[in-house]
Structures are given as C-alpha cells and as structure tokens.
C-alpha cells in the first residue's frame, strides 16, 4: 500500500521557492513510498545529517536522496540550537514531514515511524501524542521548536517550514485526554478575502438549542450549565500569549470567534467574556480588521450590540468591523425548518436588519451544501445560489455587507444524517460535486464568499477520502477565497 504519494512537479517548484540556497532541483520520477520505504528513507536522511556537503544543485532521483536533501537543509536551520543528535533528528523529521506532504495523515505517519523505530526518543512520546492525535501539524512544529531547541519561540516562523492551516481534528476523546483547562477547544488559521485569519473555538457550555439534524457540535462542548468569565479569559490569553508568535499576530486580519454554539447566549458565554475577547483581540493583533462572532439569531439584542460598539469605539482609530455569523444552513424554508430542524426564520433576520445597519454590523451566512438526503446536486446548487441572490438583495435594501460561508456537508458522527448514510439514503458531496458548485456559483460584487473544506473534526466520511481530487479542489478554492474569483477566469 502506498502511504506517501508525492506530486513531484509541485514539490520541485516548492523546493526552489522555499529554500533560497538552492540553485535548482529536479525530481526524476513520481516518488511513492510505502511504510518500509519510508523507514529506509528516514534512515538514509538521518545518516546524511552528519555528512558535510557543499552541493547546491540537487538531482533527486529517489526517496533516499529526497529525504537526505530535506534533512540536510533543516539541519542547517537547527544544528546550532539543539543539544542532542536525537532532538535534531526529531526536529528534522517533523520539518521534513511538514514540507513533504500537506496531508496531515501522511506527515504524521513519518513522525510516528520515527518515534517507534529510533531508540532514545521514547521520552518525547507523551509530548508529541496530543498533536499527532489531533493531526495538528502547526502545534507539533511549535512544540518541537520550543521543547527540542533553544530557539527563541518568536523566531520559529523564520525557518522556511510550510505547514497547512487546516484545523486540528479535535474529538470528544481527544478533549477528555489532552485538553488543558486553560486551552480553548481549538484554533487554526485560514485565508479570507482580507488576508490571514484566525478561527478560535472557545470551550464553554454547549449550544442550548441542540436540535439541528446534521450537527453534533454540542457533544464536544463542556456539559456544564454555566461558565465563569475568567475561564474564558484564560483561553483567549492562552492562544494570544502562548500559542501564536508575534510574527503571526502581525499577519492576522480577521478572527472568527466561536464556542460551537452561540456567543450571544449569556448562559453559555457571559457578556463580560465576549467583551474581554473582543477587546483583547483588538489589543493583541495590531493589524486586525474584522471580528466575526457566531450566534443564533434569537440571542441577539440591541443592548449587546450597543455594548460591543462601545468596546470597538474605544479603539476608534483601528476601524474594526464586527460581523455576526448566523447558521442559515439551507435557504429553502421548508427543508431548513422541517427536516433540518434549524429553527431559523428569514422574517426574524429581516426584523433585525435595521439594527445591523444602525450599528454598522456585517453578517455571515453559514450555508451547508447538500445538507439533507434526497437533495439532487442541481437543487443543492440552486439553494446556495438562492442565498446568494437573497444576500445581494438585503445589501441593496439595508447596506449591510454579507459573506456567504459555504461548507460542503459531511456526515457527523452521532447525527440523524449518519443514520441516513448508514442506511444508504444519503451520500455527502465529494470533490467533484463541490467543483460543480464552484463552477455554477452565482457571484455578486456586493456579496463576499468563502468556501470551507473543514469538517470540524466530526466527520464520519470525508471529502479528503478522494485525495487527489481534493488537493486539486483545495488549491482552486484557496485561490477563490483569497481573490473572490476563479483562477484563469
Ligand atoms: S448547528 Fe448550531 S444551533 Fe444547531 S445544534 Fe449545532 S451548534 Fe446548535
């Protein structure tokens, strides 16, 4: 079984772009590796660490030379900052795996192989495991730089190591085993139309509505009925003070704040915590432009909007946009409030539009693509396009900016949809169907769009299963999310 299948054209380009000391790189063939080959290559890479070479043109014709090349390159970054050969090897393996494969599963396999096959690394297994289990490549790299080297934490972004910005796979099991009290549920980076952005999911009591057919998010949240403001303060501080470098902070333009529920529900998110989060994000992220707050619409009221405005206007010169993200999910009223049990009415939204306009608040509509059984691809695309038309019309009437955030539906464990899937009544959209949506999506200049490929760690089946198609699609969508147009269109 092939477990690492490298796109050699892509890799060749990336090597030349990423490492400025390289004059040229050629790769002679498709490089595929099974577990045995990976182990050989790891061994070869480790051996090469300790040999001197001045070569700066590489012809990479085998897995062994690829690994050796990467190990050697990372050795230059790390050798002056580590005290033991084993720490250097682990750092080089983590860096190599992050560079080689943008798929977390493949990258992590390399690290697993090393830990299980090289003596003297056992004492690091406990430190590495939470990151491996969450497929958290970024967290793993930061752990490695912090624990294995004497490098100043804030310089870690200078090491030419690429890593995906995909969210970690946080499950209930993971939360029970590994989450520290001061940690949020999870956070990750994504690229929005205004630039690099942070998605922060706070760990608080679960969504009190908890009825939507396709959603199992409440199972991940705290089962406590209430939380104290200070528990939330600590989570915000943990991310901003301990988990993100100052270089990264400078690049963040937008933050989506979530608690996998409703941030305007004071029972699950005390108002003080919400205000603290907003104020701290503004103070800690010097180039922040927008804060997106997730909530169901029934928890919103003018008093909260006014209080938020007071916090934001204390930083008037920063011109921060507040956006409220609403789970619309399906445009068709009958399906949304029938099968899906969303309990969201357009009339409730329309009643609040003048308030959003008054407080200069923009909106995000979370839409699910093909969220219910028996919905054809054609109807699912039409449903998303109807939401696009609606957003365009709302903007014309109220001058409230709207972002349509589209997620291809995944089958979340423990939901009605999972039952339908198991009974053969439902198939989630795969990369080809998502591509069709991309090709037929109606775009308006006064509406912005974001397509998410995130399964929130809850997926039973996943779009990534068709890996090659997924990678092509991801590149296309990443470009669209940043530039709001399709490449070459
Ligand atoms: S989709 Fe939102 S409102 Fe519905 S149950 Fe899930 S968290 Fe609650």
Coordinates of C-alpha atoms and ligand atoms in Angstrom, one line a residue:
X1 CA 0.0 0.0 0.0
X2 CA 1.4 3.4 -0.9
X3 CA 1.2 5.7 2.0
X4 CA 3.1 8.7 0.7
X5 CA 2.4 9.7 -2.8
X6 CA 4.2 12.9 -3.7
X7 CA 3.3 15.2 -6.5
X8 CA 6.8 15.7 -7.9
X9 CA 6.1 18.7 -10.1
X10 CA 4.6 20.6 -7.2
X11 CA 7.4 19.5 -4.9
X12 CA 10.1 20.6 -7.3
X13 CA 8.6 24.1 -7.5
X14 CA 8.2 24.3 -3.8
X15 CA 11.7 23.2 -3.1
X16 CA 13.1 26.0 -5.3
X17 CA 10.7 28.6 -3.9
X18 CA 11.2 27.7 -0.3
X19 CA 14.9 27.2 0.0
X20 CA 16.9 30.2 -1.3
X21 CA 20.2 28.4 -1.0
X22 CA 19.1 26.0 -3.8
X23 CA 20.1 26.9 -7.3
X24 CA 17.9 24.2 -8.9
X25 CA 16.1 21.0 -8.1
X26 CA 15.0 18.3 -10.4
X27 CA 13.0 15.3 -9.5
X28 CA 13.3 12.4 -11.8
X29 CA 10.1 10.4 -11.2
X30 CA 7.0 10.1 -9.2
X31 CA 8.0 9.2 -5.7
X32 CA 5.8 6.9 -3.9
X33 CA 6.6 5.3 -0.6
X34 CA 5.2 2.5 1.5
X35 CA 5.9 2.1 5.1
X36 CA 9.1 0.1 4.5
X37 CA 10.4 2.6 2.0
X38 CA 9.6 5.5 4.3
X39 CA 11.6 3.8 7.1
X40 CA 14.6 3.3 4.7
X41 CA 14.4 6.9 3.6
X42 CA 14.2 8.1 7.2
X43 CA 17.3 6.1 8.0
X44 CA 19.1 7.5 5.0
X45 CA 18.1 11.0 5.9
X46 CA 19.4 10.5 9.4
X47 CA 22.7 9.2 8.2
X48 CA 23.1 12.2 5.8
X49 CA 22.6 14.6 8.7
X50 CA 26.1 14.0 9.8
X51 CA 27.9 14.3 6.5
X52 CA 29.2 17.5 5.2
X53 CA 28.2 18.6 1.7
X54 CA 28.5 21.9 -0.2
X55 CA 26.4 20.9 -3.1
X56 CA 23.7 23.4 -4.1
X57 CA 22.2 21.8 -7.1
X58 CA 20.3 18.6 -6.5
X59 CA 19.1 16.0 -8.8
X60 CA 16.7 14.0 -6.6
X61 CA 16.1 10.6 -8.2
X62 CA 15.0 8.5 -5.2
X63 CA 13.2 8.7 -1.9
X64 CA 16.5 8.4 -0.2
X65 CA 18.0 11.5 -1.9
X66 CA 14.9 13.5 -1.3
X67 CA 14.9 12.7 2.4
X68 CA 18.6 13.4 2.6
X69 CA 18.2 16.7 0.9
X70 CA 15.5 17.8 3.3
X71 CA 17.2 16.6 6.4
X72 CA 20.4 18.3 5.4
X73 CA 18.6 21.6 4.7
X74 CA 16.8 21.5 8.1
X75 CA 20.0 20.6 9.8
X76 CA 21.4 24.0 8.8
X77 CA 18.5 25.6 10.5
X78 CA 18.5 23.7 13.7
X79 CA 22.0 22.3 14.4
X80 CA 23.2 25.3 16.4
X81 CA 20.2 25.3 18.6
X82 CA 19.9 21.7 19.7
X83 CA 22.0 19.9 22.3
X84 CA 21.4 16.2 21.3
X85 CA 21.5 14.3 18.0
X86 CA 18.1 12.8 18.8
X87 CA 16.5 16.1 19.3
X88 CA 18.0 17.3 16.0
X89 CA 16.7 14.2 14.2
X90 CA 13.2 14.6 15.6
X91 CA 13.1 18.3 14.6
X92 CA 14.4 17.5 11.1
X93 CA 11.8 14.7 10.7
X94 CA 8.9 16.9 11.8
X95 CA 10.1 19.7 9.5
X96 CA 10.6 17.2 6.6
X97 CA 7.2 15.7 7.1
X98 CA 5.5 19.1 7.1
X99 CA 7.3 20.1 4.0
X100 CA 6.8 16.8 2.1
X101 CA 3.2 16.4 2.5
X102 CA 0.4 18.8 3.1
X103 CA -1.8 16.0 4.2
X104 CA -1.7 15.8 8.0
X105 CA -2.2 12.0 7.9
X106 CA 0.8 11.4 5.7
X107 CA 3.0 13.8 7.6
X108 CA 2.2 12.4 10.9
X109 CA 2.9 8.9 9.8
X110 CA 6.5 9.9 9.3
X111 CA 6.8 11.2 12.8
X112 CA 5.1 8.0 14.2
X113 CA 7.5 5.9 12.3
X114 CA 10.5 7.7 13.7
X115 CA 9.2 7.6 17.3
X116 CA 8.5 3.9 17.1
X117 CA 11.8 3.0 15.4
X118 CA 14.6 5.1 16.9
X119 CA 15.7 4.4 20.4
X120 CA 16.1 7.3 22.7
X121 CA 13.0 9.3 21.7
X122 CA 10.5 7.5 24.0
X123 CA 10.5 10.3 26.5
X124 CA 9.1 12.6 23.8
X125 CA 6.1 10.4 23.0
X126 CA 3.8 12.0 25.7
X127 CA 4.6 15.5 24.4
X128 CA 4.1 14.6 20.8
X129 CA 1.0 12.5 21.1
X130 CA -1.7 15.2 21.6
X131 CA -0.6 16.9 18.4
X132 CA -0.3 13.6 16.5
X133 CA -3.8 12.6 17.6
X134 CA -5.3 15.9 16.7
X135 CA -3.4 16.0 13.3
X136 CA -2.2 19.4 14.5
X137 CA 0.9 19.9 12.4
X138 CA 1.4 23.5 13.3
X139 CA 1.1 22.7 17.0
X140 CA 3.6 19.9 16.6
X141 CA 6.1 22.2 14.9
X142 CA 5.7 24.8 17.7
X143 CA 6.0 22.1 20.3
X144 CA 9.2 20.8 18.6
X145 CA 10.8 24.2 18.3
X146 CA 10.0 25.1 21.9
X147 CA 11.0 21.8 23.5
X148 CA 13.8 20.4 21.3
X149 CA 15.7 23.6 20.6
X150 CA 16.9 26.8 22.3
X151 CA 15.4 28.9 19.5
X152 CA 13.5 32.0 20.6
X153 CA 9.9 31.0 20.2
X154 CA 9.0 34.0 18.2
X155 CA 11.6 33.2 15.6
X156 CA 10.1 29.9 14.6
X157 CA 8.4 31.4 11.6
X158 CA 11.8 32.2 10.1
X159 CA 12.6 28.6 9.4
X160 CA 11.1 28.1 5.9
X161 CA 8.9 25.3 7.1
X162 CA 5.5 25.2 5.5
X163 CA 2.5 23.7 7.3
X164 CA -1.1 23.5 6.4
X165 CA -3.5 25.8 8.1
X166 CA -6.2 23.2 8.3
X167 CA -8.0 22.8 11.7
X168 CA -6.9 20.1 14.1
X169 CA -9.1 17.1 14.4
X170 CA -10.4 17.6 17.9
X171 CA -12.7 14.8 19.1
X172 CA -14.5 14.2 22.3
X173 CA -11.9 11.6 23.2
X174 CA -9.1 14.0 22.4
X175 CA -10.7 16.7 24.6
X176 CA -11.1 14.3 27.5
X177 CA -7.5 13.0 27.3
X178 CA -5.5 16.1 26.3
X179 CA -7.2 19.4 26.7
X180 CA -5.7 21.6 29.5
X181 CA -8.2 23.7 31.5
X182 CA -6.7 27.0 30.1
X183 CA -6.9 25.8 26.5
X184 CA -9.7 26.7 24.0
X185 CA -11.3 23.8 22.2
X186 CA -9.2 24.5 19.1
X187 CA -7.9 27.2 16.8
X188 CA -6.4 27.3 13.3
X189 CA -5.5 29.7 10.5
X190 CA -7.3 30.2 7.2
X191 CA -7.1 32.7 4.4
X192 CA -10.1 35.0 4.0
X193 CA -10.6 37.7 1.4
X194 CA -8.9 40.2 3.7
X195 CA -5.9 38.0 4.4
X196 CA -4.6 35.6 7.0
X197 CA -7.2 34.9 9.6
X198 CA -7.7 33.0 12.9
X199 CA -10.6 30.7 13.8
X200 CA -10.9 30.5 17.5
X201 CA -13.3 28.0 19.1
X202 CA -13.7 28.6 22.9
X203 CA -14.6 25.8 25.2
X204 CA -17.8 26.8 27.0
X205 CA -21.1 25.1 27.9
X206 CA -22.8 23.6 24.8
X207 CA -25.3 25.1 22.4
X208 CA -28.7 25.1 24.3
X209 CA -30.7 24.7 21.1
X210 CA -29.0 21.4 20.1
X211 CA -31.7 20.3 17.7
X212 CA -30.2 20.6 14.2
X213 CA -30.3 17.3 12.3
X214 CA -26.8 17.4 10.9
X215 CA -25.0 18.9 13.9
X216 CA -23.1 17.1 16.7
X217 CA -21.1 20.1 17.9
X218 CA -22.8 20.2 21.4
X219 CA -21.2 16.8 22.1
X220 CA -17.8 18.4 22.0
X221 CA -18.6 21.3 24.3
X222 CA -18.5 21.5 28.1
X223 CA -21.5 19.7 29.6
X224 CA -21.5 22.2 32.5
X225 CA -24.6 24.5 32.6
X226 CA -22.6 27.8 33.1
X227 CA -19.1 29.1 32.9
X228 CA -17.3 31.8 34.8
X229 CA -15.9 34.8 32.7
X230 CA -12.3 34.0 33.9
X231 CA -12.4 30.6 32.4
X232 CA -12.9 32.2 29.0
X233 CA -10.3 35.0 29.6
X234 CA -7.7 32.3 30.2
X235 CA -8.4 30.6 26.9
X236 CA -8.1 33.8 25.0
X237 CA -4.9 34.6 26.7
X238 CA -3.5 31.1 26.2
X239 CA -3.9 31.5 22.4
X240 CA -2.7 35.0 22.1
X241 CA 0.2 34.8 24.6
X242 CA 1.4 31.3 24.4
X243 CA 0.4 29.7 21.1
X244 CA 0.9 32.3 18.4
X245 CA 4.2 34.0 17.6
X246 CA 4.3 37.8 17.3
X247 CA 5.1 37.4 13.6
X248 CA 1.9 35.5 13.2
X249 CA 0.0 38.1 15.3
X250 CA 1.1 40.8 12.9
X251 CA -0.4 39.0 9.9
X252 CA -3.8 38.3 11.3
X253 CA -6.5 40.4 9.7
X254 CA -9.7 38.6 10.7
X255 CA -10.8 36.4 13.7
X256 CA -13.9 34.2 13.8
X257 CA -14.8 33.7 17.4
X258 CA -17.0 30.7 18.1
X259 CA -17.9 28.4 21.0
X260 CA -19.5 25.9 18.7
X261 CA -22.8 27.4 19.7
X262 CA -24.0 30.9 20.5
X263 CA -21.7 33.7 21.7
X264 CA -24.7 36.0 22.4
X265 CA -26.3 33.4 24.7
X266 CA -25.3 34.8 28.1
X267 CA -25.9 31.4 29.8
X268 CA -23.1 29.8 27.8
X269 CA -20.9 32.9 27.1
X270 CA -21.1 35.6 29.8
X271 CA -21.2 39.1 28.2
X272 CA -18.1 40.0 30.1
X273 CA -16.2 37.2 28.4
X274 CA -17.4 38.3 25.0
X275 CA -16.3 41.9 25.6
X276 CA -13.0 40.7 27.0
X277 CA -12.4 38.6 23.9
X278 CA -13.2 41.4 21.6
X279 CA -11.0 43.9 23.4
X280 CA -8.1 41.5 23.8
X281 CA -8.1 40.5 20.2
X282 CA -8.1 44.2 19.2
X283 CA -5.2 45.0 21.5
X284 CA -3.1 41.9 20.7
X285 CA -3.5 41.8 17.0
X286 CA -2.1 45.0 15.6
X287 CA -3.4 44.6 12.0
X288 CA -6.8 43.1 12.8
X289 CA -9.6 44.4 10.7
X290 CA -12.6 42.2 11.4
X291 CA -14.0 40.2 14.3
X292 CA -16.7 37.6 13.4
X293 CA -19.0 36.4 16.2
X294 CA -21.1 33.3 15.9
X295 CA -24.6 33.0 17.3
X296 CA -28.2 32.0 16.7
X297 CA -30.3 35.0 15.9
X298 CA -32.7 34.7 18.9
X299 CA -30.0 35.5 21.4
X300 CA -29.2 38.9 19.8
X301 CA -30.5 42.1 21.3
X302 CA -29.7 45.8 20.9
X303 CA -28.2 46.1 24.3
X304 CA -25.4 43.7 23.4
X305 CA -24.8 45.3 20.1
X306 CA -24.5 48.7 21.7
X307 CA -22.1 47.4 24.3
X308 CA -19.9 45.9 21.7
X309 CA -20.0 49.1 19.8
X310 CA -18.7 50.9 22.9
X311 CA -15.7 48.5 23.1
X312 CA -14.9 48.9 19.5
X313 CA -15.2 52.6 19.6
X314 CA -12.7 52.8 22.4
X315 CA -10.3 51.7 19.6
X316 CA -11.9 54.1 17.1
X317 CA -8.7 54.7 15.1
X318 CA -8.5 50.9 14.4
X319 CA -11.7 50.9 12.4
X320 CA -12.6 47.3 13.4
X321 CA -15.6 45.7 11.6
X322 CA -17.8 43.5 13.7
X323 CA -19.6 40.7 11.8
X324 CA -22.2 38.3 13.2
X325 CA -22.2 34.8 11.8
X326 CA -25.6 33.1 11.6
X327 CA -26.3 29.4 10.8
X328 CA -28.6 29.7 7.9
X329 CA -27.6 26.3 6.6
X330 CA -30.3 25.8 3.9
X331 CA -32.2 28.5 2.0
X332 CA -35.3 26.6 1.4
X333 CA -37.6 27.3 4.5
X334 CA -39.4 24.0 4.3
X335 CA -36.2 21.9 4.3
X336 CA -34.4 24.2 6.8
X337 CA -37.1 24.2 9.4
X338 CA -38.6 20.8 8.5
X339 CA -36.1 18.0 8.1
X340 CA -33.1 20.0 9.3
X341 CA -34.9 21.5 12.4
X342 CA -32.9 24.7 12.2
X343 CA -35.5 27.0 13.8
X344 CA -34.3 30.0 11.8
X345 CA -36.7 32.3 10.0
X346 CA -35.8 34.8 7.4
X347 CA -38.5 37.1 8.9
X348 CA -36.6 37.2 12.2
X349 CA -33.5 38.1 10.4
X350 CA -35.2 40.8 8.4
X351 CA -36.6 42.4 11.6
X352 CA -33.0 42.8 12.9
X353 CA -31.6 44.2 9.6
X354 CA -32.2 47.9 10.6
X355 CA -30.3 47.3 13.8
X356 CA -27.3 45.8 12.0
X357 CA -27.4 48.8 9.7
X358 CA -27.5 51.2 12.7
X359 CA -24.5 49.6 14.4
X360 CA -22.6 49.0 11.2
X361 CA -22.5 45.3 11.7
X362 CA -21.9 43.0 8.7
X363 CA -23.3 39.4 8.5
X364 CA -22.0 36.0 7.6
X365 CA -24.5 33.3 6.5
X366 CA -23.2 29.8 7.1
X367 CA -24.7 27.6 4.3
X368 CA -24.4 23.8 4.0
X369 CA -24.1 22.4 0.6
X370 CA -26.4 19.3 0.1
X371 CA -27.3 19.1 3.7
X372 CA -30.2 16.6 3.5
X373 CA -31.0 13.3 1.9
X374 CA -32.8 13.3 -1.4
X375 CA -31.5 16.6 -2.5
X376 CA -30.1 16.5 -6.0
X377 CA -26.9 18.3 -6.8
X378 CA -28.8 20.6 -9.1
X379 CA -31.2 21.5 -6.3
X380 CA -28.4 21.9 -3.8
X381 CA -26.6 24.3 -6.1
X382 CA -29.8 26.2 -6.7
X383 CA -30.3 26.5 -2.9
X384 CA -26.9 28.1 -2.4
X385 CA -27.5 30.4 -5.4
X386 CA -30.8 31.5 -3.9
X387 CA -29.0 32.5 -0.7
X388 CA -26.6 34.5 -2.9
X389 CA -29.4 36.4 -4.6
X390 CA -31.0 37.0 -1.1
X391 CA -27.8 38.4 0.3
X392 CA -27.4 40.7 -2.7
X393 CA -31.0 42.0 -2.2
X394 CA -30.5 42.5 1.5
X395 CA -27.4 44.5 0.8
X396 CA -29.3 46.7 -1.7
X397 CA -32.0 47.4 0.9
X398 CA -30.0 47.8 4.1
X399 CA -26.4 48.4 3.1
X400 CA -25.3 45.5 5.4
X401 CA -22.4 43.6 4.0
X402 CA -22.9 39.8 3.8
X403 CA -20.4 37.0 3.5
X404 CA -21.8 33.6 2.3
X405 CA -19.7 30.9 4.0
X406 CA -20.4 27.6 2.3
X407 CA -19.5 24.2 3.8
X408 CA -19.9 21.0 1.8
X409 CA -21.9 18.8 4.2
X410 CA -20.1 16.0 5.9
X411 CA -21.6 13.1 7.8
X412 CA -21.1 14.0 11.5
X413 CA -21.0 11.1 13.9
X414 CA -24.0 10.7 16.2
X415 CA -26.4 12.6 13.9
X416 CA -29.6 11.7 12.1
X417 CA -27.6 12.2 8.9
X418 CA -25.2 9.5 10.0
X419 CA -28.2 7.1 10.3
X420 CA -29.4 8.0 6.9
X421 CA -25.9 7.5 5.5
X422 CA -25.6 4.1 7.1
X423 CA -28.9 3.1 5.7
X424 CA -27.8 4.1 2.2
X425 CA -30.2 7.1 2.0
X426 CA -27.5 9.8 2.0
X427 CA -24.2 10.5 0.3
X428 CA -22.2 13.6 1.2
X429 CA -20.9 15.7 -1.7
X430 CA -17.5 14.7 -2.9
X431 CA -14.8 16.8 -4.5
X432 CA -16.5 16.5 -8.0
X433 CA -19.8 17.8 -6.7
X434 CA -18.1 20.7 -4.8
X435 CA -16.3 21.5 -8.0
X436 CA -19.6 21.7 -9.9
X437 CA -20.9 24.1 -7.3
X438 CA -17.8 26.2 -7.7
X439 CA -18.4 26.3 -11.5
X440 CA -22.1 27.3 -11.1
X441 CA -22.0 29.6 -8.1
X442 CA -23.7 32.9 -8.8
X443 CA -21.4 35.7 -7.6
X444 CA -22.3 39.3 -6.8
X445 CA -19.9 42.2 -6.3
X446 CA -21.7 43.4 -3.2
X447 CA -21.6 39.9 -1.5
X448 CA -18.4 38.1 -0.5
X449 CA -17.9 34.3 -0.4
X450 CA -15.9 31.8 1.5
X451 CA -15.9 28.0 0.8
X452 CA -14.8 25.9 3.7
X453 CA -13.4 22.4 3.5
X454 CA -13.4 22.0 7.2
X455 CA -15.2 19.1 8.9
X456 CA -14.8 20.4 12.4
X457 CA -13.3 17.1 13.4
X458 CA -16.7 15.4 13.4
X459 CA -16.7 13.8 10.1
X460 CA -17.6 10.1 9.6
X461 CA -16.8 10.1 6.0
X462 CA -14.7 12.9 4.5
X463 CA -14.2 14.8 1.3
X464 CA -10.4 14.1 1.6
X465 CA -11.1 10.4 1.0
X466 CA -10.8 11.2 -2.7
X467 CA -7.4 12.7 -2.0
X468 CA -6.1 13.6 -5.5
X469 CA -9.3 15.4 -6.4
X470 CA -9.4 17.0 -3.0
X471 CA -6.0 18.5 -3.4
X472 CA -6.9 20.0 -6.8
X473 CA -10.1 21.4 -5.4
X474 CA -8.4 22.8 -2.4
X475 CA -6.0 24.8 -4.5
X476 CA -8.8 26.1 -6.6
X477 CA -10.8 27.1 -3.5
X478 CA -7.9 28.6 -1.6
X479 CA -7.4 30.9 -4.6
X480 CA -11.1 31.8 -4.8
X481 CA -11.3 32.5 -1.0
X482 CA -8.4 35.0 -1.2
X483 CA -9.3 36.7 -4.5
X484 CA -13.1 36.2 -4.9
X485 CA -12.6 34.9 -8.5
X486 CA -11.6 31.7 -10.1
X487 CA -8.1 31.4 -11.4
X488 CA -7.9 32.0 -15.1
X489 CA -11.5 33.3 -15.2
Ligands
LIG1 S1 -26.0 23.9 14.2 FE1 -25.6 25.5 15.7 S2 -27.7 25.9 16.6 FE2 -27.8 23.9 15.6 S3 -27.4 22.4 17.2 FE3 -25.4 22.9 16.1 S4 -24.5 24.4 17.3 FE4 -26.7 24.4 17.9

